[in-house]
Every structure is written in C-alpha cells, then in structure tokens.
mmCIF file with all atom_site columns, C-alpha atoms in Angstrom:
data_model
loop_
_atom_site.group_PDB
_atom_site.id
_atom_site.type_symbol
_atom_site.label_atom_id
_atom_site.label_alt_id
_atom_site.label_comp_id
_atom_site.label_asym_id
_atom_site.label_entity_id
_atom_site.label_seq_id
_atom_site.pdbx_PDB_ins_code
_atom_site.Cartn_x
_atom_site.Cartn_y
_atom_site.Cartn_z
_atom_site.occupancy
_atom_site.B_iso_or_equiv
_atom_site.pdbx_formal_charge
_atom_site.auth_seq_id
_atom_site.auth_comp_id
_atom_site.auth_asym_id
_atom_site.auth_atom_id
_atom_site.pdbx_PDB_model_num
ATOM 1   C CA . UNK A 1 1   ? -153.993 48.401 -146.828 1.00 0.00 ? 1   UNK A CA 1
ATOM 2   C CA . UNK A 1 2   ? -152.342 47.036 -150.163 1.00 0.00 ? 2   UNK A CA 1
ATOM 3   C CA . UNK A 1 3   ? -150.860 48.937 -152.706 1.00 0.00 ? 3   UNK A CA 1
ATOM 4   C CA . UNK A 1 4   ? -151.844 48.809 -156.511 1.00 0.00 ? 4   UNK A CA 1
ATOM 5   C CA . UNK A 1 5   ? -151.248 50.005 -160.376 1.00 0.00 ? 5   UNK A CA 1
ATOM 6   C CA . UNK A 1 6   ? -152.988 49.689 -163.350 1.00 0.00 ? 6   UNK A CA 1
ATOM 7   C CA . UNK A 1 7   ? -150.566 47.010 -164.252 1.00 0.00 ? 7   UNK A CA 1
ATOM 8   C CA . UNK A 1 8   ? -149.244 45.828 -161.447 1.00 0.00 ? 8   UNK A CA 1
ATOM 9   C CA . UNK A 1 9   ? -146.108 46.728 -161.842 1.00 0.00 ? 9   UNK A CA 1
ATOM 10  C CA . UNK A 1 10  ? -143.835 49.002 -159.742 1.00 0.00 ? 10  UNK A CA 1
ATOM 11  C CA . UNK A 1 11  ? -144.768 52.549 -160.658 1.00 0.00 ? 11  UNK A CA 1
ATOM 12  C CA . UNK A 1 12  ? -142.097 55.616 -160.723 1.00 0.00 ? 12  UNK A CA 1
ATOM 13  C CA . UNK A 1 13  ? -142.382 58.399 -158.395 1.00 0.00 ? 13  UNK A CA 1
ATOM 14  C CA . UNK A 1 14  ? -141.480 61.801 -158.778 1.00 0.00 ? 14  UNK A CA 1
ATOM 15  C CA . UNK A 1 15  ? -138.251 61.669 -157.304 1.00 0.00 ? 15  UNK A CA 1
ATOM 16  C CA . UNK A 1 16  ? -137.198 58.893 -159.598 1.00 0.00 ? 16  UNK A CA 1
ATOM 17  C CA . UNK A 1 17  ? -137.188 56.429 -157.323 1.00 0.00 ? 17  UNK A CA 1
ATOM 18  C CA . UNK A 1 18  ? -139.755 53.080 -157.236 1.00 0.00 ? 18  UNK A CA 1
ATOM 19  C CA . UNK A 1 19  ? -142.791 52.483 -155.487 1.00 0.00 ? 19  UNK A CA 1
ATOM 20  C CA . UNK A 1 20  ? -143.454 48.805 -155.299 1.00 0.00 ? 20  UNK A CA 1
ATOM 21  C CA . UNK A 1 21  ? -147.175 47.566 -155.602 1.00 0.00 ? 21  UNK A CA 1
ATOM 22  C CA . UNK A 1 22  ? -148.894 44.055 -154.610 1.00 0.00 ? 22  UNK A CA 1
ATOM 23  C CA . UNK A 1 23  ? -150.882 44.031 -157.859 1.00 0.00 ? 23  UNK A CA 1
ATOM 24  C CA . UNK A 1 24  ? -152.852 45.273 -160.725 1.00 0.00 ? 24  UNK A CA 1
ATOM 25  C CA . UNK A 1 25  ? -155.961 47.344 -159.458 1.00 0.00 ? 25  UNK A CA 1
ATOM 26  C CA . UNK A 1 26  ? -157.934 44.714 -157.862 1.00 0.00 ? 26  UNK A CA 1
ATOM 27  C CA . UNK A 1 27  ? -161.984 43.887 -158.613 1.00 0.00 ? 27  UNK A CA 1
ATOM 28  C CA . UNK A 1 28  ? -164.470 46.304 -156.776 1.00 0.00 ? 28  UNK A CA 1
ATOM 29  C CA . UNK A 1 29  ? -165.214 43.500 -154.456 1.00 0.00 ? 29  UNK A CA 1
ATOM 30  C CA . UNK A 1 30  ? -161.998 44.022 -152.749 1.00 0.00 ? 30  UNK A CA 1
ATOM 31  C CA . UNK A 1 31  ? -162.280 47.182 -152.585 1.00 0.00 ? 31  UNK A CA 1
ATOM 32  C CA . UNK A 1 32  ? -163.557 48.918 -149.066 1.00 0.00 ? 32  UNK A CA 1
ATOM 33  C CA . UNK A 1 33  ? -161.442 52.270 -149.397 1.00 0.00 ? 33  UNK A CA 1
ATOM 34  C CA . UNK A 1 34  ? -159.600 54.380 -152.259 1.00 0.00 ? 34  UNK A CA 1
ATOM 35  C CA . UNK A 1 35  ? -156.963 56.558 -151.454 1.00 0.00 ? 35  UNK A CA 1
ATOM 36  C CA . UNK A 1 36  ? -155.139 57.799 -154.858 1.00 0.00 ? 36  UNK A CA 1
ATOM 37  C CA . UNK A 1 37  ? -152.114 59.650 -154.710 1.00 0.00 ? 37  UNK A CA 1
ATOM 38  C CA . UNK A 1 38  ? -150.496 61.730 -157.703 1.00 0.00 ? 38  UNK A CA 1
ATOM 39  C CA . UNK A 1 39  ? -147.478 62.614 -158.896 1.00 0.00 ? 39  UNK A CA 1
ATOM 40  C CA . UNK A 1 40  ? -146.441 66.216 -160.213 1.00 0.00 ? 40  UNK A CA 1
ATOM 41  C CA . UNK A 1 41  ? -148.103 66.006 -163.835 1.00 0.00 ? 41  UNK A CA 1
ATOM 42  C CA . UNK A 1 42  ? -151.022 63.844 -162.637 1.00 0.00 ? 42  UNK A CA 1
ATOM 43  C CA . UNK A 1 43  ? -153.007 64.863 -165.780 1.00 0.00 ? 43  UNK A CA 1
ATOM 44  C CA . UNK A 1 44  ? -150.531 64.169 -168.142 1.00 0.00 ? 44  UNK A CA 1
ATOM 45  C CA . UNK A 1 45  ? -149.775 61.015 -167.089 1.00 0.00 ? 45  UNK A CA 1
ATOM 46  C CA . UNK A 1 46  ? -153.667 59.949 -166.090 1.00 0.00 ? 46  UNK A CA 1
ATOM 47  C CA . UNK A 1 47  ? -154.676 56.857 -168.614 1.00 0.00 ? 47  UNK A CA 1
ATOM 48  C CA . UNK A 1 48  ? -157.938 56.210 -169.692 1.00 0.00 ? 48  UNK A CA 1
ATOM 49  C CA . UNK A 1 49  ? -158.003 53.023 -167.867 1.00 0.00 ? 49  UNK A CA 1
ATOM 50  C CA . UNK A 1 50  ? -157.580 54.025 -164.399 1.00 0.00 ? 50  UNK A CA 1
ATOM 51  C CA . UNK A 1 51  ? -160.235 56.609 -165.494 1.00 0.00 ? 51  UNK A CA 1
ATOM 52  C CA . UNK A 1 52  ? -162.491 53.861 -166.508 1.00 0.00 ? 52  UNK A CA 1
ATOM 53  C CA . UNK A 1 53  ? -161.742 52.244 -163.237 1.00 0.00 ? 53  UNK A CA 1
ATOM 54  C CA . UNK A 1 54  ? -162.376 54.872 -161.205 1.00 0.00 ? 54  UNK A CA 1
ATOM 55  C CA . UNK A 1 55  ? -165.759 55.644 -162.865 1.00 0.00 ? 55  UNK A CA 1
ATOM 56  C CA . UNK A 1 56  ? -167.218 52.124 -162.286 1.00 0.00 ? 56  UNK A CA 1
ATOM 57  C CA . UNK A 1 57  ? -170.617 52.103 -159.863 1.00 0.00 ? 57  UNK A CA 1
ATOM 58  C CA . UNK A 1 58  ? -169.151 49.671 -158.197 1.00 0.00 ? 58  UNK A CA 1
ATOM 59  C CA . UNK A 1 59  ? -165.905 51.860 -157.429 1.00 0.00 ? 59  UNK A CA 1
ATOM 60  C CA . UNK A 1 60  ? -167.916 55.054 -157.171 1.00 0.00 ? 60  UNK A CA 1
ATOM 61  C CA . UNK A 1 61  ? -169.921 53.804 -154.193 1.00 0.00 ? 61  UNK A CA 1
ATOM 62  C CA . UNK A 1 62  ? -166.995 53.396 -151.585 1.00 0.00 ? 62  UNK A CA 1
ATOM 63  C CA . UNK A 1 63  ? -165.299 55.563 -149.916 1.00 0.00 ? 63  UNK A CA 1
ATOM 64  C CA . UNK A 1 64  ? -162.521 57.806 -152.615 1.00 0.00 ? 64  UNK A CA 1
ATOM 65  C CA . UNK A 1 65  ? -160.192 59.634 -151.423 1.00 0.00 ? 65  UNK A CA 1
ATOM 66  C CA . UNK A 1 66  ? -156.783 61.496 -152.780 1.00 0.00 ? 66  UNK A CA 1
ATOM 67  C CA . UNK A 1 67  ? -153.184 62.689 -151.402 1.00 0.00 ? 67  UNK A CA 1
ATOM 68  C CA . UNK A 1 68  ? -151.827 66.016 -153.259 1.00 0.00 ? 68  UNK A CA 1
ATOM 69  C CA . UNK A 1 69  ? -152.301 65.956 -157.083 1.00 0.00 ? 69  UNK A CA 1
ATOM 70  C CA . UNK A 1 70  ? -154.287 62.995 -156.792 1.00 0.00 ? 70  UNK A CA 1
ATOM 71  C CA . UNK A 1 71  ? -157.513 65.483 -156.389 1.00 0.00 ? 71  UNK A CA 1
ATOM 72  C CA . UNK A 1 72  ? -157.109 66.451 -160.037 1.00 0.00 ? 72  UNK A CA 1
ATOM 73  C CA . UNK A 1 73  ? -157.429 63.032 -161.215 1.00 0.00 ? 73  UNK A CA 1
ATOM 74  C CA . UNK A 1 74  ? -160.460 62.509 -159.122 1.00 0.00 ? 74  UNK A CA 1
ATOM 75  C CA . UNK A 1 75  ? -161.465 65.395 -160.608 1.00 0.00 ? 75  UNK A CA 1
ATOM 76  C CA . UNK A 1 76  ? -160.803 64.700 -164.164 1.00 0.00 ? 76  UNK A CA 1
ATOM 77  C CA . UNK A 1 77  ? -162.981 61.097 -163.322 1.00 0.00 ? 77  UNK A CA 1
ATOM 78  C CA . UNK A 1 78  ? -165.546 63.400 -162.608 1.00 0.00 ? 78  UNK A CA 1
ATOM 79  C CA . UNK A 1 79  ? -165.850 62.181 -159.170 1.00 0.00 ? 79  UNK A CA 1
ATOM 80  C CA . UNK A 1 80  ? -165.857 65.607 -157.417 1.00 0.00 ? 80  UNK A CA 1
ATOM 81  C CA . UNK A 1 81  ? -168.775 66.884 -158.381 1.00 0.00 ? 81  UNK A CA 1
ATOM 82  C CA . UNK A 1 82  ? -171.143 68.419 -156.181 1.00 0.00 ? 82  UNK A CA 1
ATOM 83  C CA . UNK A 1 83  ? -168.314 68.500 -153.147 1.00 0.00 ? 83  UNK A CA 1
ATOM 84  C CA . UNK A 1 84  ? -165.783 70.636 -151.948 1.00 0.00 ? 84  UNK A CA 1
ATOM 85  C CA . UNK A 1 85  ? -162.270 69.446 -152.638 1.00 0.00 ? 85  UNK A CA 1
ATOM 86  C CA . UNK A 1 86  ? -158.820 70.725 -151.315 1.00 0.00 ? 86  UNK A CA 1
ATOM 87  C CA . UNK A 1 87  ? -156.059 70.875 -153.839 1.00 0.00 ? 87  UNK A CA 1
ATOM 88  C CA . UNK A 1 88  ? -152.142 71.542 -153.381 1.00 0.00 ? 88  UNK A CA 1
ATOM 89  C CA . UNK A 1 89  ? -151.261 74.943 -154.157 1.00 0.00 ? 89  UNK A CA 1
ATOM 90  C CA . UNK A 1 90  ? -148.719 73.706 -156.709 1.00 0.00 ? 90  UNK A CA 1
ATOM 91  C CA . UNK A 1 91  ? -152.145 72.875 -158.502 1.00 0.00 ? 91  UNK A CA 1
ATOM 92  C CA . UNK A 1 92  ? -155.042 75.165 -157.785 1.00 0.00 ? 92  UNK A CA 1
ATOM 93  C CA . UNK A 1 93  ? -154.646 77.716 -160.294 1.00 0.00 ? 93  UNK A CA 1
ATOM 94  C CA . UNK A 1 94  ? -154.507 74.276 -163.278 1.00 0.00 ? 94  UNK A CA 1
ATOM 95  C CA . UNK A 1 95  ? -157.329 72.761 -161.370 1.00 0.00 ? 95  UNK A CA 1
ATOM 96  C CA . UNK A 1 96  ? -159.528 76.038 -161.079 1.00 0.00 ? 96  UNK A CA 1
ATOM 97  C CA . UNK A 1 97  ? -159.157 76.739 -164.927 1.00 0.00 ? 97  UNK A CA 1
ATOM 98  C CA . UNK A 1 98  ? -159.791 73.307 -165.994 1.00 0.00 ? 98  UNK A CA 1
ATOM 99  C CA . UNK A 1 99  ? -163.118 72.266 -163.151 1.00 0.00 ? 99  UNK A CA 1
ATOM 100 C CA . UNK A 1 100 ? -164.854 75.447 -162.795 1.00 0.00 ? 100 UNK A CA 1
ATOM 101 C CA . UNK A 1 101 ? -167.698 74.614 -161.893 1.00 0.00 ? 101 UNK A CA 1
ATOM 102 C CA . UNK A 1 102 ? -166.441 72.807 -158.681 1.00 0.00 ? 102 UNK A CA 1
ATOM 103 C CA . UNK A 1 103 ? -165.897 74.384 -155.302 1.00 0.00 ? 103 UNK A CA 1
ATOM 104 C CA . UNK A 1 104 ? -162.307 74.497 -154.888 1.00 0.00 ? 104 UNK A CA 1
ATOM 105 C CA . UNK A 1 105 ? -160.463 74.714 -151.311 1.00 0.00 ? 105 UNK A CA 1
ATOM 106 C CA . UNK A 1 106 ? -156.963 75.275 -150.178 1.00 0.00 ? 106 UNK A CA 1
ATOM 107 C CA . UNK A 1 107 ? -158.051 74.130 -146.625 1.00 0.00 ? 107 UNK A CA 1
ATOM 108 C CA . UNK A 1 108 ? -156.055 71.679 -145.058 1.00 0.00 ? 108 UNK A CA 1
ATOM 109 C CA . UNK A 1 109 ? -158.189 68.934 -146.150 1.00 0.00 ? 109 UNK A CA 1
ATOM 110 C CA . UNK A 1 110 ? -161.635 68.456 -146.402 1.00 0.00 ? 110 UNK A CA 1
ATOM 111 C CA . UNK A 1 111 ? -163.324 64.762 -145.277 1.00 0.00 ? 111 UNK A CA 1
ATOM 112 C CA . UNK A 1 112 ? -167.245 63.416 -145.465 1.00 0.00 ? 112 UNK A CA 1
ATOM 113 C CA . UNK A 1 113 ? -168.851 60.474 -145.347 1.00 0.00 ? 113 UNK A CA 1
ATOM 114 C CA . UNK A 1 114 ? -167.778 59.093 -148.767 1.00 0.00 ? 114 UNK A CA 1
ATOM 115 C CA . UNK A 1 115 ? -165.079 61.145 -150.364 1.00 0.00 ? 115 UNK A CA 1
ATOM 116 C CA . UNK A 1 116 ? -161.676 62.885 -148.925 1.00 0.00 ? 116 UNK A CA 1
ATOM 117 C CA . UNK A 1 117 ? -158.996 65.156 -150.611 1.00 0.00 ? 117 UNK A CA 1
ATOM 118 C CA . UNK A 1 118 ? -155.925 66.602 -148.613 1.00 0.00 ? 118 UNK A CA 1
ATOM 119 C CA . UNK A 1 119 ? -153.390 68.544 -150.509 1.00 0.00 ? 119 UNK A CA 1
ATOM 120 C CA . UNK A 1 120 ? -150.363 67.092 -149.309 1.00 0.00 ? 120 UNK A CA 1
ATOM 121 C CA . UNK A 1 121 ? -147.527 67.529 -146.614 1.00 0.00 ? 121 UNK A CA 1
ATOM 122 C CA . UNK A 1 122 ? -147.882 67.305 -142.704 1.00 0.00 ? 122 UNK A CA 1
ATOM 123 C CA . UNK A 1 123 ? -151.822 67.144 -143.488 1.00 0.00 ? 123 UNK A CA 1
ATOM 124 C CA . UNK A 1 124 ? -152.367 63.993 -144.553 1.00 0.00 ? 124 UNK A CA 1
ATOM 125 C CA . UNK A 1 125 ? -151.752 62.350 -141.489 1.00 0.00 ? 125 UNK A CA 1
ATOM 126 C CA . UNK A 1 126 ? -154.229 64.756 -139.706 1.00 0.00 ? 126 UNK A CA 1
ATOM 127 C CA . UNK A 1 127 ? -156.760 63.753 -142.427 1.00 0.00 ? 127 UNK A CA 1
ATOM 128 C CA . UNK A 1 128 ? -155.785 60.027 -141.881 1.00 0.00 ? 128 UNK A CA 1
ATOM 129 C CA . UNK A 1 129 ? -156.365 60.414 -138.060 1.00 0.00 ? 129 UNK A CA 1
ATOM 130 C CA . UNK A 1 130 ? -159.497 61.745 -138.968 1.00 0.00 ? 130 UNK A CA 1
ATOM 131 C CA . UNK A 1 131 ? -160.732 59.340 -141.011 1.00 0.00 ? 131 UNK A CA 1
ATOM 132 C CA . UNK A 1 132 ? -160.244 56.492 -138.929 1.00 0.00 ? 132 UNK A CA 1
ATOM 133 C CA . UNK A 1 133 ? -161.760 58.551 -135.970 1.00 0.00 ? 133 UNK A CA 1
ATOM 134 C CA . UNK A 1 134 ? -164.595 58.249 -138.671 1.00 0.00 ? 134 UNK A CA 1
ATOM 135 C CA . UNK A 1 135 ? -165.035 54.945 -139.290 1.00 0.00 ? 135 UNK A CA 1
ATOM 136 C CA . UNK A 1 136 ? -163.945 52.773 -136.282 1.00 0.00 ? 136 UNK A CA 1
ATOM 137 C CA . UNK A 1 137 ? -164.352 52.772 -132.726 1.00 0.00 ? 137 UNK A CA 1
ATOM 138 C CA . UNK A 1 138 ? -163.082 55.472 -130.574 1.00 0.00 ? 138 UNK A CA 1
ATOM 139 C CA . UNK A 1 139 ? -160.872 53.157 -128.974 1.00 0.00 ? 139 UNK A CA 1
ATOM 140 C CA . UNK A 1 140 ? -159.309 52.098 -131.963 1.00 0.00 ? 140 UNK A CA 1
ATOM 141 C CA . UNK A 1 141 ? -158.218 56.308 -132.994 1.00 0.00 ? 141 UNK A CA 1
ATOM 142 C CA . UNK A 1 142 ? -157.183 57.005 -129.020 1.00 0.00 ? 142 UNK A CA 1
ATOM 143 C CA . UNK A 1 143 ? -154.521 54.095 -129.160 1.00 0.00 ? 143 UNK A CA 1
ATOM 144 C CA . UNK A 1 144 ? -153.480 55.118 -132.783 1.00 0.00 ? 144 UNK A CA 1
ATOM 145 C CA . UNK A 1 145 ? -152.910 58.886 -131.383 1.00 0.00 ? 145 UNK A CA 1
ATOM 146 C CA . UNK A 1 146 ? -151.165 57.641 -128.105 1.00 0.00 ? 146 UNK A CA 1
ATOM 147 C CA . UNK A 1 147 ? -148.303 56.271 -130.356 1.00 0.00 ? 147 UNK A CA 1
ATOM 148 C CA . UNK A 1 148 ? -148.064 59.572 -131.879 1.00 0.00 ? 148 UNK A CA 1
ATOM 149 C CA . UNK A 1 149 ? -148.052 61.947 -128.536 1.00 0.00 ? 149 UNK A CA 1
ATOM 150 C CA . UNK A 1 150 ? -146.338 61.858 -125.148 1.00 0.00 ? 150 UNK A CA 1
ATOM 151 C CA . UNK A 1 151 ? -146.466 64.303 -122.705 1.00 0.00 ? 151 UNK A CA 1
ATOM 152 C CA . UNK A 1 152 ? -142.799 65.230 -122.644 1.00 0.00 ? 152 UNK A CA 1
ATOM 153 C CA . UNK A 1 153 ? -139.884 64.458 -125.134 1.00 0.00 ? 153 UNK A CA 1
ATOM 154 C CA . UNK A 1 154 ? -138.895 61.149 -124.053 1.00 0.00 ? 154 UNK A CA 1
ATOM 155 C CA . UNK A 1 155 ? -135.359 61.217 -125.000 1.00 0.00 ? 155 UNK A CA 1
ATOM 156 C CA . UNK A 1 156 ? -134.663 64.605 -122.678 1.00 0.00 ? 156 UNK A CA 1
ATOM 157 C CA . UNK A 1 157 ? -135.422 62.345 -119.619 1.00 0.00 ? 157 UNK A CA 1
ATOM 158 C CA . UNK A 1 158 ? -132.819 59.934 -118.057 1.00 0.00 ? 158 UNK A CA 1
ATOM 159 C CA . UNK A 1 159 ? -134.873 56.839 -118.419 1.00 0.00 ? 159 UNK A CA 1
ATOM 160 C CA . UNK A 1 160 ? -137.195 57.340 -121.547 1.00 0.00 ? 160 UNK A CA 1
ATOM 161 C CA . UNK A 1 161 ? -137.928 53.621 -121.326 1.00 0.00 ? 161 UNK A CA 1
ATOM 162 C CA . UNK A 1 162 ? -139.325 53.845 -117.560 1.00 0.00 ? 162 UNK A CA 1
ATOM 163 C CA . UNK A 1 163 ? -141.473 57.521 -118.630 1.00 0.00 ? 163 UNK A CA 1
ATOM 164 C CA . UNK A 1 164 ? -143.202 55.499 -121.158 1.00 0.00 ? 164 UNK A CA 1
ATOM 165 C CA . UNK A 1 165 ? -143.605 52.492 -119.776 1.00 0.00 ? 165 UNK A CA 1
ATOM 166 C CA . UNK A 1 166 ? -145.632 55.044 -116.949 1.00 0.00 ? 166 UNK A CA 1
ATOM 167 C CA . UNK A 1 167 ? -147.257 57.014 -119.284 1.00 0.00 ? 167 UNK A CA 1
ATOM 168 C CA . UNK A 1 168 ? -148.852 54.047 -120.947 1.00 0.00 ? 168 UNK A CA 1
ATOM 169 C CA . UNK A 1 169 ? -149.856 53.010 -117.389 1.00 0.00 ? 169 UNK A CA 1
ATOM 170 C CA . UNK A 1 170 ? -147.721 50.034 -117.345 1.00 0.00 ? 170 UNK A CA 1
ATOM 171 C CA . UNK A 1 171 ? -146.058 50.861 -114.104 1.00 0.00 ? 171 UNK A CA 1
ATOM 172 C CA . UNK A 1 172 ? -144.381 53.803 -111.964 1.00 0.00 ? 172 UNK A CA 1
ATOM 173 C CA . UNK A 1 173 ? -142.243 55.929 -112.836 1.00 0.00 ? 173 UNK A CA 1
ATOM 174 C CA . UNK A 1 174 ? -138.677 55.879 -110.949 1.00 0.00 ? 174 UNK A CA 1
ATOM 175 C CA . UNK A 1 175 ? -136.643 58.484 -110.453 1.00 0.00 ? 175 UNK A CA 1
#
C-alpha cells in the first residue's frame, strides 16, 4: 500500500502530529484500491481537488473505501449513492442532515464488492480482515489471522517461544 496527498506533502493529523506520504495522489492507473481516511472536520477541510479526483471514471470504477470521517467525504463526492454506508457516531447526526437521501448505518462497517465504509476504532481491522478475505485466496486471510490469534496468551507460559513455535506446527512443544 502507499500513502498519498493532494500535494504530496506530509499532511497534519488531528492530534497535531505528521503523517508522512510517498506522493501526490497518483494517476488512476496506479490505482487498484482507495481507502480515504478523515480527520475531525473532514468537510471543512475537503478541497475541490481531491473531490475532482475522487469523481474521475477512472477512480470511480475501483474499489473506494473510507476509515471514520472519511465516509462524509465520500459522501460529499457523491460516491455513496445508492449504498449503505456506516458513519462514526461523532458524525451521523452532520451526515444524516446534510445526505438524506442515503441509507445511513451505525453498523460496524459495511463492505461489497466495490465500496467499504467503517466508522472507526477496533473495527477497521475487522473490516480490513474482511476485505482481504474478499479479494485473495483463502490462504492468504488464514495466515494473516494466525498472526493475530493464538490459542493461549503466550507470555503466561514459561517458554512462549517453544508454544508458538508448536502452535505454528514447527515442532513439539516441551514442557
């Protein structure tokens, strides 16, 4: 994955603190995936150029997703229309005023084929999971969620390194 703003600049993020980026939004060519993620006044800061961007047929035709107040932007790109998005809390009562006519969630997150929004939090990950599950192998998600999950806490045993090392099948476990 690479990381990019309209500039290519380093962009601040809410906390103050800056998020470095590879380069300026790239071409559509380059582009397999979009995964936008917002700030706290994602509407405020939104510029008509990422808008633009975003609204290209060439963008519009991969997969777009967003992280927390991202949603609204995909929203105000128009980009949500005719699916269900999920929107942080923080936002829905802004976003409900502002879209009404789209169908608004607070679910976890909500994934298809060719567009994902997930409000924030411990969910994205689950969404990310789920989107790979999506669109690789099964292989490729079962390895990815093995790093994640053991069996046990590994560091209440005497020998964590010896549990895992069994646990991933790569010999017995001593005792």
């Amino acid at each position: 994955w690479t990381s990019h703003s309209l500039t290519g600049e380093p962009v601040e993020s809410s906390d103050g603190s800056l998020v470095c980026v590879e380069d300026a939004l790239p071409d559509h060519h380059d582009v397999d995936m979009i995964i936008l993620c917002g700030g706290y006044t994602p509407l405020d800061q939104t510029q008509s150029d990422l808008l633009s961007w975003l609204r290209k047929p060439q963008i519009r035709s991969k997969h777009i997703g967003a992280i927390e107040s991202g949603t609204l932007v995909l929203m105000d790109a128009g980009l949500l229309n005719g699916y269900e998005c999920s929107v942080h809390w923080r936002f829905l009562s802004r976003a409900k005023a502002l879209f009404q006519h789209l169908s608004i969630q607070t679910k976890p997150y909500l994934l298809d084929i060719d567009h994902s929004t997930v409000p924030g939090g411990v969910a994205v990950p689950d969404m990310v999971f789920e989107l790979i599950k999506k669109l690789w192998a099964e292989k490729i998600p079962q390895r990815i969620y093995a790093q994640f999950t053991r069996s046990q806490n590994l560091y209440m045993t005497k020998d964590h390194r010896t549990t895992q090392r069994a646990e991933s099948g790569g010999g017995k476990e001593r005792k």
